[in-house]
CSV table of C-alpha atoms (C1' of nucleotides) in Angstrom, one decimal:
chain,number,residue,atom,x,y,z
A,1,UNK,CA,-50.5,-37.9,31.6
A,2,UNK,CA,-50.6,-40.7,29.0
A,3,UNK,CA,-52.4,-42.6,31.7
A,4,UNK,CA,-55.1,-40.1,31.8
A,5,UNK,CA,-55.5,-40.5,28.2
A,6,UNK,CA,-55.8,-44.3,28.4
A,7,UNK,CA,-58.4,-44.0,31.0
A,8,UNK,CA,-60.7,-42.7,28.3
A,9,UNK,CA,-59.6,-45.2,25.8
A,10,UNK,CA,-57.3,-42.8,24.1
A,11,UNK,CA,-53.5,-43.6,23.6
A,12,UNK,CA,-52.6,-40.5,21.3
A,13,UNK,CA,-52.9,-36.9,21.9
A,14,UNK,CA,-55.4,-36.7,19.1
A,15,UNK,CA,-58.8,-38.2,19.6
A,16,UNK,CA,-59.2,-39.6,16.3
A,17,UNK,CA,-63.1,-39.0,15.9
A,18,UNK,CA,-64.0,-36.4,18.5
A,19,UNK,CA,-66.8,-35.0,16.3
A,20,UNK,CA,-68.4,-38.4,16.1
A,21,UNK,CA,-67.9,-39.0,19.7
A,22,UNK,CA,-69.5,-35.6,20.7
A,23,UNK,CA,-72.4,-36.3,18.5
A,24,UNK,CA,-72.9,-39.8,20.0
A,25,UNK,CA,-72.7,-38.3,23.5
A,26,UNK,CA,-75.2,-35.6,22.5
A,27,UNK,CA,-77.7,-38.2,21.0
A,28,UNK,CA,-77.4,-40.2,24.2
A,29,UNK,CA,-78.1,-37.2,26.4
A,30,UNK,CA,-80.9,-36.2,24.1
A,31,UNK,CA,-82.4,-39.6,24.5
A,32,UNK,CA,-82.4,-39.3,28.3
A,33,UNK,CA,-83.6,-35.7,28.6
A,34,UNK,CA,-84.5,-34.2,25.4
A,35,UNK,CA,-82.9,-31.0,23.8
A,36,UNK,CA,-82.3,-29.2,27.1
A,37,UNK,CA,-80.2,-32.1,28.3
A,38,UNK,CA,-77.6,-31.7,25.4
A,39,UNK,CA,-74.9,-30.1,27.3
A,40,UNK,CA,-71.5,-29.3,25.7
A,41,UNK,CA,-69.3,-29.7,28.7
A,42,UNK,CA,-71.0,-33.1,29.6
A,43,UNK,CA,-70.4,-34.3,26.0
A,44,UNK,CA,-66.7,-33.5,26.2
A,45,UNK,CA,-66.6,-35.2,29.5
A,46,UNK,CA,-68.0,-38.4,28.1
A,47,UNK,CA,-65.6,-38.2,25.2
A,48,UNK,CA,-62.7,-37.9,27.7
A,49,UNK,CA,-61.6,-34.5,26.5
A,50,UNK,CA,-61.3,-30.9,27.8
A,51,UNK,CA,-64.4,-28.7,27.3
A,52,UNK,CA,-62.8,-26.5,24.8
A,53,UNK,CA,-61.8,-29.3,22.5
A,54,UNK,CA,-65.5,-29.2,21.4
A,55,UNK,CA,-64.9,-25.8,19.7
A,56,UNK,CA,-62.7,-27.3,17.2
A,57,UNK,CA,-65.6,-29.1,15.8
A,58,UNK,CA,-68.8,-27.1,16.6
A,59,UNK,CA,-68.9,-23.3,16.5
A,60,UNK,CA,-70.9,-23.3,19.7
A,61,UNK,CA,-73.5,-25.3,21.7
A,62,UNK,CA,-76.2,-24.5,19.2
A,63,UNK,CA,-74.2,-26.1,16.4
A,64,UNK,CA,-73.9,-29.2,18.4
A,65,UNK,CA,-77.6,-29.3,19.1
A,66,UNK,CA,-78.3,-28.8,15.4
A,67,UNK,CA,-76.1,-31.8,14.6
A,68,UNK,CA,-77.7,-33.9,17.2
A,69,UNK,CA,-81.1,-32.9,16.0
A,70,UNK,CA,-80.3,-33.8,12.4
A,71,UNK,CA,-79.0,-37.3,13.6
A,72,UNK,CA,-82.4,-37.8,15.4
A,73,UNK,CA,-84.3,-36.9,12.2
A,74,UNK,CA,-82.3,-39.8,10.6
A,75,UNK,CA,-83.5,-42.1,13.4
A,76,UNK,CA,-87.0,-41.0,12.7
A,77,UNK,CA,-86.5,-42.0,9.1
A,78,UNK,CA,-85.1,-45.3,10.2
A,79,UNK,CA,-88.0,-46.0,12.2
A,80,UNK,CA,-90.3,-45.2,9.5
A,81,UNK,CA,-88.4,-47.5,7.1
A,82,UNK,CA,-88.7,-50.3,9.7
A,83,UNK,CA,-92.5,-49.9,9.6
A,84,UNK,CA,-92.5,-49.8,5.9
A,85,UNK,CA,-90.7,-53.1,5.9
A,86,UNK,CA,-93.2,-54.6,8.2
A,87,UNK,CA,-96.0,-53.9,5.7
A,88,UNK,CA,-94.7,-55.5,2.4
A,89,UNK,CA,-96.4,-54.9,-0.8
A,90,UNK,CA,-99.3,-57.3,-1.6
A,91,UNK,CA,-99.7,-56.6,-5.3
A,92,UNK,CA,-103.0,-54.7,-4.8
A,93,UNK,CA,-101.7,-51.3,-5.9
A,94,UNK,CA,-104.4,-49.2,-4.2
A,95,UNK,CA,-104.3,-51.0,-0.9
A,96,UNK,CA,-100.5,-51.0,-0.9
A,97,UNK,CA,-100.3,-47.3,-1.5
A,98,UNK,CA,-102.8,-46.6,1.3
A,99,UNK,CA,-100.8,-48.9,3.5
A,100,UNK,CA,-97.5,-47.1,2.7
A,101,UNK,CA,-98.8,-43.7,4.0
A,102,UNK,CA,-100.2,-45.4,7.0
A,103,UNK,CA,-97.0,-47.1,7.7
A,104,UNK,CA,-95.1,-43.6,7.6
A,105,UNK,CA,-97.6,-42.4,10.0
A,106,UNK,CA,-97.4,-45.5,12.3
A,107,UNK,CA,-93.5,-45.3,12.2
A,108,UNK,CA,-93.6,-41.7,13.1
A,109,UNK,CA,-95.8,-42.1,16.1
A,110,UNK,CA,-94.1,-45.3,17.2
A,111,UNK,CA,-90.7,-43.3,17.3
A,112,UNK,CA,-92.3,-40.5,19.2
A,113,UNK,CA,-93.5,-43.0,21.9
A,114,UNK,CA,-90.4,-45.1,22.0
A,115,UNK,CA,-88.0,-42.2,22.0
A,116,UNK,CA,-89.6,-39.1,23.3
A,117,UNK,CA,-86.4,-37.3,24.1
A,118,UNK,CA,-85.0,-38.0,20.6
A,119,UNK,CA,-88.3,-37.0,19.0
A,120,UNK,CA,-88.3,-33.7,20.9
A,121,UNK,CA,-84.8,-33.0,19.9
A,122,UNK,CA,-85.4,-33.7,16.3
A,123,UNK,CA,-87.9,-31.0,16.2
A,124,UNK,CA,-86.4,-28.5,18.7
A,125,UNK,CA,-84.4,-26.7,16.1
A,126,UNK,CA,-85.8,-24.3,13.5
A,127,UNK,CA,-85.9,-25.8,10.1
A,128,UNK,CA,-87.0,-24.8,6.7
A,129,UNK,CA,-88.1,-26.2,3.4
A,130,UNK,CA,-84.7,-26.1,1.8
A,131,UNK,CA,-83.0,-28.2,4.5
A,132,UNK,CA,-85.9,-30.6,4.9
A,133,UNK,CA,-84.3,-32.9,2.3
A,134,UNK,CA,-80.6,-32.5,3.3
A,135,UNK,CA,-78.7,-35.8,3.5
A,136,UNK,CA,-77.5,-35.3,6.9
A,137,UNK,CA,-81.1,-35.5,8.1
A,138,UNK,CA,-81.6,-38.8,6.3
A,139,UNK,CA,-81.7,-42.2,7.7
A,140,UNK,CA,-79.5,-45.2,6.9
A,141,UNK,CA,-81.1,-45.6,3.5
A,142,UNK,CA,-80.6,-42.0,2.6
A,143,UNK,CA,-84.1,-40.7,2.7
A,144,UNK,CA,-85.4,-38.1,5.2
A,145,UNK,CA,-88.8,-38.3,6.8
A,146,UNK,CA,-90.1,-35.5,4.6
A,147,UNK,CA,-89.0,-37.5,1.6
A,148,UNK,CA,-90.7,-40.7,2.9
A,149,UNK,CA,-94.0,-38.9,3.3
A,150,UNK,CA,-93.6,-37.5,-0.3
A,151,UNK,CA,-92.9,-41.0,-1.7
A,152,UNK,CA,-96.0,-42.4,0.0
A,153,UNK,CA,-98.2,-39.6,-1.4
A,154,UNK,CA,-96.6,-40.2,-5.0
A,155,UNK,CA,-97.6,-43.7,-4.7
A,156,UNK,CA,-101.2,-42.7,-3.7
A,157,UNK,CA,-101.2,-40.6,-6.9
A,158,UNK,CA,-99.8,-43.3,-9.1
A,159,UNK,CA,-102.5,-45.7,-7.7
A,160,UNK,CA,-105.2,-43.3,-8.7
A,161,UNK,CA,-106.3,-42.8,-5.0
A,162,UNK,CA,-105.2,-39.2,-4.7
A,163,UNK,CA,-106.2,-36.8,-7.6
A,164,UNK,CA,-103.0,-35.3,-8.9
A,165,UNK,CA,-104.3,-31.8,-8.3
A,166,UNK,CA,-104.4,-32.5,-4.7
A,167,UNK,CA,-100.9,-33.9,-4.7
A,168,UNK,CA,-99.2,-30.4,-4.4
A,169,UNK,CA,-98.2,-29.6,-0.9
A,170,UNK,CA,-100.1,-32.6,0.4
A,171,UNK,CA,-97.1,-33.6,2.6
A,172,UNK,CA,-97.8,-30.6,4.7
A,173,UNK,CA,-101.2,-31.9,5.5
A,174,UNK,CA,-100.2,-35.4,6.3
A,175,UNK,CA,-97.1,-34.4,8.2
A,176,UNK,CA,-99.0,-31.8,10.2
A,177,UNK,CA,-101.5,-34.3,11.3
A,178,UNK,CA,-99.1,-37.1,12.3
A,179,UNK,CA,-96.5,-34.6,13.7
A,180,UNK,CA,-99.2,-32.9,15.8
A,181,UNK,CA,-100.4,-36.3,17.2
A,182,UNK,CA,-96.9,-37.2,17.9
A,183,UNK,CA,-96.4,-33.9,20.0
A,184,UNK,CA,-99.8,-34.4,21.9
A,185,UNK,CA,-98.8,-37.9,22.7
A,186,UNK,CA,-95.4,-37.3,24.2
A,187,UNK,CA,-96.1,-34.1,26.1
A,188,UNK,CA,-99.4,-32.9,25.2
A,189,UNK,CA,-102.9,-33.6,26.6
A,190,UNK,CA,-102.7,-37.2,25.3
A,191,UNK,CA,-99.7,-38.0,27.5
A,192,UNK,CA,-100.1,-40.8,29.7
A,193,UNK,CA,-102.8,-42.6,27.7
A,194,UNK,CA,-102.3,-46.2,27.5
A,195,UNK,CA,-101.1,-48.1,24.4
A,196,UNK,CA,-104.6,-49.1,23.4
A,197,UNK,CA,-105.9,-45.7,23.3
A,198,UNK,CA,-103.0,-44.2,21.5
A,199,UNK,CA,-103.2,-46.9,18.9
A,200,UNK,CA,-106.9,-46.2,18.6
A,201,UNK,CA,-106.4,-42.4,18.2
A,202,UNK,CA,-103.6,-43.0,15.6
A,203,UNK,CA,-105.7,-45.3,13.6
A,204,UNK,CA,-108.6,-42.7,13.6
A,205,UNK,CA,-106.2,-39.9,12.7
A,206,UNK,CA,-104.8,-41.9,9.8
A,207,UNK,CA,-108.4,-42.5,8.7
A,208,UNK,CA,-109.0,-38.9,8.7
A,209,UNK,CA,-105.9,-38.2,6.6
A,210,UNK,CA,-106.9,-41.0,4.2
A,211,UNK,CA,-110.3,-39.7,3.8
A,212,UNK,CA,-109.6,-36.0,3.9
A,213,UNK,CA,-106.6,-35.5,1.9
B,1,UNK,CA,-81.9,2.3,50.2
B,2,UNK,CA,-85.4,3.4,49.8
B,3,UNK,CA,-84.2,5.2,46.8
B,4,UNK,CA,-83.3,2.0,45.3
B,5,UNK,CA,-86.8,0.7,45.9
B,6,UNK,CA,-88.4,3.8,44.3
B,7,UNK,CA,-86.3,3.3,41.3
B,8,UNK,CA,-88.2,0.2,40.5
B,9,UNK,CA,-91.5,1.8,41.4
B,10,UNK,CA,-91.6,0.4,44.9
B,11,UNK,CA,-92.0,2.5,48.0
B,12,UNK,CA,-92.6,-0.3,50.5
B,13,UNK,CA,-90.4,-3.2,51.5
B,14,UNK,CA,-93.1,-5.6,50.1
B,15,UNK,CA,-93.6,-5.7,46.5
B,16,UNK,CA,-97.3,-6.0,46.6
B,17,UNK,CA,-97.7,-8.3,43.7
B,18,UNK,CA,-94.3,-10.0,43.0
B,19,UNK,CA,-95.9,-13.2,41.7
B,20,UNK,CA,-97.8,-11.3,39.1
B,21,UNK,CA,-94.8,-9.2,38.2
B,22,UNK,CA,-92.6,-12.2,37.7
B,23,UNK,CA,-95.3,-13.9,35.6
B,24,UNK,CA,-95.6,-10.8,33.5
B,25,UNK,CA,-91.9,-10.6,33.0
B,26,UNK,CA,-91.8,-14.3,32.1
B,27,UNK,CA,-94.3,-13.9,29.5
B,28,UNK,CA,-92.5,-10.9,28.0
B,29,UNK,CA,-89.3,-12.9,27.9
B,30,UNK,CA,-91.1,-15.9,26.3
B,31,UNK,CA,-92.6,-13.6,23.7
B,32,UNK,CA,-89.1,-12.4,22.6
B,33,UNK,CA,-87.2,-15.7,22.9
B,34,UNK,CA,-89.5,-18.7,23.6
B,35,UNK,CA,-89.4,-20.9,26.6
B,36,UNK,CA,-85.5,-21.0,26.8
B,37,UNK,CA,-85.5,-17.2,27.3
B,38,UNK,CA,-87.6,-17.5,30.5
B,39,UNK,CA,-84.8,-16.6,33.0
B,40,UNK,CA,-85.5,-16.6,36.6
B,41,UNK,CA,-82.9,-14.0,37.6
B,42,UNK,CA,-83.9,-11.8,34.6
B,43,UNK,CA,-87.5,-11.9,35.8
B,44,UNK,CA,-86.5,-10.7,39.3
B,45,UNK,CA,-84.4,-8.1,37.7
B,46,UNK,CA,-87.2,-6.7,35.7
B,47,UNK,CA,-89.3,-6.8,38.8
B,48,UNK,CA,-86.7,-4.8,40.7
B,49,UNK,CA,-86.2,-7.5,43.4
B,50,UNK,CA,-83.3,-9.8,44.5
B,51,UNK,CA,-83.0,-13.2,42.8
B,52,UNK,CA,-84.0,-15.2,45.6
B,53,UNK,CA,-87.3,-13.3,46.2
B,54,UNK,CA,-88.7,-15.4,43.4
B,55,UNK,CA,-88.4,-18.6,45.5
B,56,UNK,CA,-91.2,-17.3,47.8
B,57,UNK,CA,-93.6,-17.5,44.9
B,58,UNK,CA,-92.2,-20.3,42.8
B,59,UNK,CA,-90.6,-23.5,43.8
B,60,UNK,CA,-88.0,-23.3,41.1
B,61,UNK,CA,-87.5,-22.1,37.5
B,62,UNK,CA,-89.5,-24.8,36.3
B,63,UNK,CA,-92.5,-23.7,38.3
B,64,UNK,CA,-92.2,-20.3,36.9
B,65,UNK,CA,-92.1,-21.7,33.3
B,66,UNK,CA,-95.1,-23.8,34.1
B,67,UNK,CA,-97.0,-20.8,35.1
B,68,UNK,CA,-95.8,-18.7,32.1
B,69,UNK,CA,-96.9,-21.6,29.9
B,70,UNK,CA,-100.3,-21.7,31.5
B,71,UNK,CA,-100.6,-18.0,30.8
B,72,UNK,CA,-99.7,-18.4,27.2
B,73,UNK,CA,-102.3,-21.1,26.8
B,74,UNK,CA,-104.9,-18.5,28.0
B,75,UNK,CA,-103.6,-16.2,25.3
B,76,UNK,CA,-104.1,-18.9,22.7
B,77,UNK,CA,-107.7,-19.2,23.9
B,78,UNK,CA,-108.1,-15.4,23.8
B,79,UNK,CA,-106.9,-15.4,20.2
B,80,UNK,CA,-109.3,-18.2,19.3
B,81,UNK,CA,-112.2,-16.3,20.9
B,82,UNK,CA,-111.3,-13.1,18.8
B,83,UNK,CA,-111.5,-15.3,15.6
B,84,UNK,CA,-114.9,-16.8,16.7
B,85,UNK,CA,-116.2,-13.3,17.2
B,86,UNK,CA,-115.0,-12.4,13.7
B,87,UNK,CA,-117.3,-15.0,12.3
B,88,UNK,CA,-120.7,-14.5,13.9
B,89,UNK,CA,-123.6,-16.9,13.5
B,90,UNK,CA,-125.6,-16.5,10.3
B,91,UNK,CA,-128.5,-18.7,11.3
B,92,UNK,CA,-127.5,-21.6,9.1
B,93,UNK,CA,-126.9,-24.1,11.6
B,94,UNK,CA,-124.8,-26.4,9.6
B,95,UNK,CA,-122.6,-23.6,8.1
B,96,UNK,CA,-122.2,-22.0,11.4
B,97,UNK,CA,-121.1,-25.2,13.1
B,98,UNK,CA,-118.5,-25.7,10.2
B,99,UNK,CA,-117.3,-22.3,10.5
B,100,UNK,CA,-117.0,-22.5,14.3
B,101,UNK,CA,-114.5,-25.3,13.9
B,102,UNK,CA,-112.8,-23.5,11.2
B,103,UNK,CA,-112.5,-20.4,13.3
B,104,UNK,CA,-110.8,-22.3,16.1
B,105,UNK,CA,-108.2,-23.6,13.6
B,106,UNK,CA,-107.6,-20.1,12.1
B,107,UNK,CA,-107.2,-18.5,15.5
B,108,UNK,CA,-104.8,-21.2,16.5
B,109,UNK,CA,-102.6,-20.9,13.5
B,110,UNK,CA,-102.8,-17.1,13.6
B,111,UNK,CA,-101.6,-17.0,17.1
B,112,UNK,CA,-98.7,-19.1,16.3
B,113,UNK,CA,-97.8,-16.8,13.5
B,114,UNK,CA,-98.3,-13.7,15.5
B,115,UNK,CA,-96.6,-14.9,18.7
B,116,UNK,CA,-94.2,-17.8,17.9
B,117,UNK,CA,-92.4,-17.3,21.2
B,118,UNK,CA,-95.6,-17.5,23.3
B,119,UNK,CA,-96.9,-20.4,21.2
B,120,UNK,CA,-93.7,-22.4,21.6
B,121,UNK,CA,-93.9,-21.6,25.3
B,122,UNK,CA,-97.4,-22.6,25.7
B,123,UNK,CA,-96.5,-26.1,24.5
B,124,UNK,CA,-93.0,-26.5,26.0
B,125,UNK,CA,-94.3,-28.0,29.2
B,126,UNK,CA,-95.6,-31.5,29.6
B,127,UNK,CA,-99.3,-31.6,29.9
B,128,UNK,CA,-102.1,-34.2,30.4
B,129,UNK,CA,-105.7,-34.7,29.9
B,130,UNK,CA,-106.7,-33.8,33.5
B,131,UNK,CA,-105.0,-30.5,33.4
B,132,UNK,CA,-106.1,-29.6,29.9
B,133,UNK,CA,-109.2,-27.9,31.3
B,134,UNK,CA,-107.8,-26.2,34.3
B,135,UNK,CA,-108.9,-22.6,34.7
B,136,UNK,CA,-105.4,-21.3,35.0
B,137,UNK,CA,-105.0,-22.3,31.2
B,138,UNK,CA,-108.1,-20.6,30.3
B,139,UNK,CA,-108.5,-17.2,28.4
B,140,UNK,CA,-110.4,-14.2,29.7
B,141,UNK,CA,-113.8,-15.9,29.0
B,142,UNK,CA,-112.9,-18.8,31.1
B,143,UNK,CA,-112.3,-21.3,28.4
B,144,UNK,CA,-109.2,-23.2,27.5
B,145,UNK,CA,-108.3,-24.0,23.8
B,146,UNK,CA,-109.1,-27.6,24.5
B,147,UNK,CA,-112.5,-26.7,25.6
B,148,UNK,CA,-113.0,-24.4,22.6
B,149,UNK,CA,-112.2,-27.2,20.2
B,150,UNK,CA,-114.6,-29.4,22.2
B,151,UNK,CA,-117.4,-26.8,21.8
B,152,UNK,CA,-116.9,-26.5,18.1
B,153,UNK,CA,-117.2,-30.2,17.7
B,154,UNK,CA,-120.3,-30.5,19.8
B,155,UNK,CA,-121.8,-27.8,17.6
B,156,UNK,CA,-121.0,-30.0,14.7
B,157,UNK,CA,-122.9,-32.9,16.3
B,158,UNK,CA,-125.8,-30.8,17.3
B,159,UNK,CA,-126.0,-29.6,13.5
B,160,UNK,CA,-126.0,-33.1,12.4
B,161,UNK,CA,-122.8,-32.8,10.5
B,162,UNK,CA,-120.7,-35.1,12.6
B,163,UNK,CA,-122.2,-38.5,13.5
B,164,UNK,CA,-122.3,-38.8,17.4
B,165,UNK,CA,-120.4,-42.2,17.3
B,166,UNK,CA,-117.5,-40.2,15.8
B,167,UNK,CA,-117.7,-37.4,18.4
B,168,UNK,CA,-115.6,-39.3,21.1
B,169,UNK,CA,-112.0,-38.2,21.2
B,170,UNK,CA,-112.6,-36.1,18.0
B,171,UNK,CA,-110.7,-33.1,19.7
B,172,UNK,CA,-107.5,-35.2,19.5
B,173,UNK,CA,-107.8,-35.5,15.8
B,174,UNK,CA,-108.7,-31.8,15.1
B,175,UNK,CA,-106.2,-30.6,17.7
B,176,UNK,CA,-103.4,-32.7,16.3
B,177,UNK,CA,-103.8,-31.5,12.8
B,178,UNK,CA,-103.9,-27.8,13.8
B,179,UNK,CA,-101.3,-28.0,16.4
B,180,UNK,CA,-99.0,-29.9,13.9
B,181,UNK,CA,-99.5,-27.2,11.3
B,182,UNK,CA,-98.8,-24.6,13.8
B,183,UNK,CA,-95.5,-26.2,14.8
B,184,UNK,CA,-94.5,-26.7,11.2
B,185,UNK,CA,-95.2,-23.1,10.4
B,186,UNK,CA,-93.2,-21.6,13.2
B,187,UNK,CA,-90.1,-23.8,13.1
B,188,UNK,CA,-90.7,-26.6,10.8
B,189,UNK,CA,-90.3,-27.1,7.2
B,190,UNK,CA,-93.0,-24.6,6.5
B,191,UNK,CA,-91.2,-21.8,8.2
B,192,UNK,CA,-90.5,-18.8,6.1
B,193,UNK,CA,-93.3,-19.4,3.7
B,194,UNK,CA,-95.3,-16.2,2.8
B,195,UNK,CA,-98.6,-15.3,4.3
B,196,UNK,CA,-100.6,-16.5,1.2
B,197,UNK,CA,-99.0,-19.9,1.1
B,198,UNK,CA,-99.7,-20.3,4.8
B,199,UNK,CA,-103.3,-19.3,4.3
B,200,UNK,CA,-103.7,-21.8,1.6
B,201,UNK,CA,-102.1,-24.6,3.5
B,202,UNK,CA,-104.3,-23.8,6.6
B,203,UNK,CA,-107.3,-23.8,4.3
B,204,UNK,CA,-106.6,-27.1,2.8
B,205,UNK,CA,-105.7,-28.6,6.2
B,206,UNK,CA,-109.0,-27.4,7.7
B,207,UNK,CA,-110.8,-28.9,4.5
B,208,UNK,CA,-109.1,-32.2,5.4
B,209,UNK,CA,-110.4,-32.1,9.0
B,210,UNK,CA,-113.7,-31.1,7.8
B,211,UNK,CA,-114.0,-33.9,5.4
B,212,UNK,CA,-112.1,-36.6,7.3
B,213,UNK,CA,-113.3,-36.3,10.9
C,1,DT,C1',-102.0,0.8,71.4
C,2,DC,C1',-98.1,-2.4,71.9
C,3,DG,C1',-95.4,-6.1,70.8
C,4,DC,C1',-94.6,-10.2,68.6
C,5,DC,C1',-94.8,-13.5,64.5
C,6,DC,C1',-94.0,-15.1,60.1
C,7,DA,C1',-94.6,-14.1,55.2
C,8,DT,C1',-91.7,-11.8,52.3
C,9,DG,C1',-87.5,-9.9,50.5
C,10,DT,C1',-81.9,-9.8,51.0
C,11,DG,C1',-76.8,-11.2,50.9
C,12,DT,C1',-73.6,-14.5,50.4
C,13,DA,C1',-72.1,-18.5,48.5
C,14,DC,C1',-71.6,-22.7,45.4
C,15,DA,C1',-71.7,-25.7,41.6
C,16,DC,C1',-72.4,-25.6,36.9
C,17,DT,C1',-72.8,-23.8,32.3
C,18,DG,C1',-71.1,-21.5,27.6
C,19,DT,C1',-67.3,-19.3,25.8
C,20,DC,C1',-62.8,-16.4,25.1
C,21,DC,C1',-57.9,-16.3,25.2
C,22,DA,C1',-53.1,-17.9,25.1
C,23,DC,C1',-50.6,-21.9,25.1
C,24,DA,C1',-49.0,-27.0,24.1
C,25,DA,C1',-48.7,-31.1,21.5
C,26,DC,C1',-48.0,-33.6,17.5
C,27,DA,C1',-49.2,-35.6,12.6
C,28,DG,C1',-47.7,-34.9,8.3
C,29,DC,C1',-45.6,-32.6,4.9
C,30,DA,C1',-41.2,-30.0,2.8
D,1,DT,C1',-35.0,-33.2,10.0
D,2,DG,C1',-37.5,-29.3,11.0
D,3,DC,C1',-41.9,-26.3,10.3
D,4,DT,C1',-46.6,-25.6,10.2
D,5,DG,C1',-51.3,-25.9,10.8
D,6,DT,C1',-54.7,-28.7,13.3
D,7,DT,C1',-56.3,-30.4,17.3
D,8,DG,C1',-56.5,-30.5,22.4
D,9,DT,C1',-55.4,-28.0,27.2
D,10,DG,C1',-55.6,-24.7,31.1
D,11,DG,C1',-57.2,-20.8,33.1
D,12,DA,C1',-60.6,-17.3,33.3
D,13,DC,C1',-65.0,-14.9,33.3
D,14,DA,C1',-69.9,-13.8,33.2
D,15,DG,C1',-74.2,-15.7,33.9
D,16,DT,C1',-77.5,-19.2,35.6
D,17,DG,C1',-80.2,-22.0,39.3
D,18,DT,C1',-80.6,-22.5,44.0
D,19,DA,C1',-79.4,-23.4,49.1
D,20,DC,C1',-78.7,-21.1,53.8
D,21,DA,C1',-78.8,-17.8,57.0
D,22,DC,C1',-80.4,-13.3,57.8
D,23,DA,C1',-83.3,-8.7,57.6
D,24,DT,C1',-87.7,-6.2,57.4
D,25,DG,C1',-92.0,-4.8,58.7
D,26,DG,C1',-97.4,-5.7,57.9
D,27,DG,C1',-100.9,-7.3,60.4
D,28,DC,C1',-102.7,-9.8,64.0
D,29,DG,C1',-103.8,-11.0,69.1
D,30,DA,C1',-103.3,-9.1,73.7
DNA sequence: TCGCCCATGTGTACACTGTCCACAACAGCA
DNA sequence: TGCTGTTGTGGACAGTGTACACATGGGCGA
């Protein structure tokens, strides 16, 4: 019996961090097959535990999916932060603010292309305004994608590019545009276009946002 | 035995239009619970037929979902056509062209709000450029949503509002923006906002497209 | 008109899923 | 040391997709 446990790298009756293990397994399955591939029993199998053990940590399969989805949103945030780092400030306040919003969009689309399964999973669960800024949806630096868009818009206002009266709710517009492109790129009509065309479309979309906000 | 058949409105061994019945049942289930609610066995139950009968008309559950999704896209097109009818031409070519694109967006968002389940289902299945204009995704007037956006953009070019060099691939930008807003409204951060706020956000988004295209 | 064929629907069966219930083990505290 | 509440197990059940063999009878050729 204790042999069985050790097979799965477990020497004690207790797992230690089953919740974490299930979450990690869920993310891995989501990566491979999107939200539908997040299967509770399979997660317990990968964690080396009986199916019902999951119910000590998640109310039901939906709760697991919700947690996986939140983790995916955090990964989106991380990818955006990476893109922000790749475009460091130059000192030109106006150009920097513009680039900041652009970087958010680029990171968003890049994540959609690099991890379509995680991207789909991130947005497969109903959300709302209240929870859009909850810490469990945040990346490693503690900011959610929604907050990252907001910061970029604040910078645009501070730089005098975006008139303050247009700031309110502007994240919805920017987000909608970029999010829509992301969806179209991974399993909408734009699926299968080559990198060059995607990059071109992204560029034009960001121009549109920049000009039209 | 023949009694059983008659219970489901069937007097013959053959159903007559099982494919159509399964499709209709699928759409109904999608309306109530989105793509996940499209259950093959339940569809056959509603059609008064044994589960395996479905396999004479659809290769598997995914093929049924694909067909349901196509039908939903047709309904999106119908809703857009309705909105177009609600904004008849005035003779002012420029204003009419602008309004045409606006109507497409309004119809799109309206459908998302009125039929969230069908909307989600319409875009739950991978798509691509080739199939975006296939007749089975068309509405009652034979045009797909993708084609309706295209027509509106053509009108903008004809009216001299949109420079021809910006016409290419412009449907991607317009579509992405509106599609993104649709997603955010039904189960993104904008979910639960009241009608007034949604209308306001839609208006501003369409302004952005109009200005930024 | 008869008889056959094959498209269409049925029955049975299997693997897999989510989830409920009663039970077992054991970590940590009294 | 012994109790207790938390965590994991085992068995069971309904529901799903789908494969295989079989039944039915509508409509065609003879």
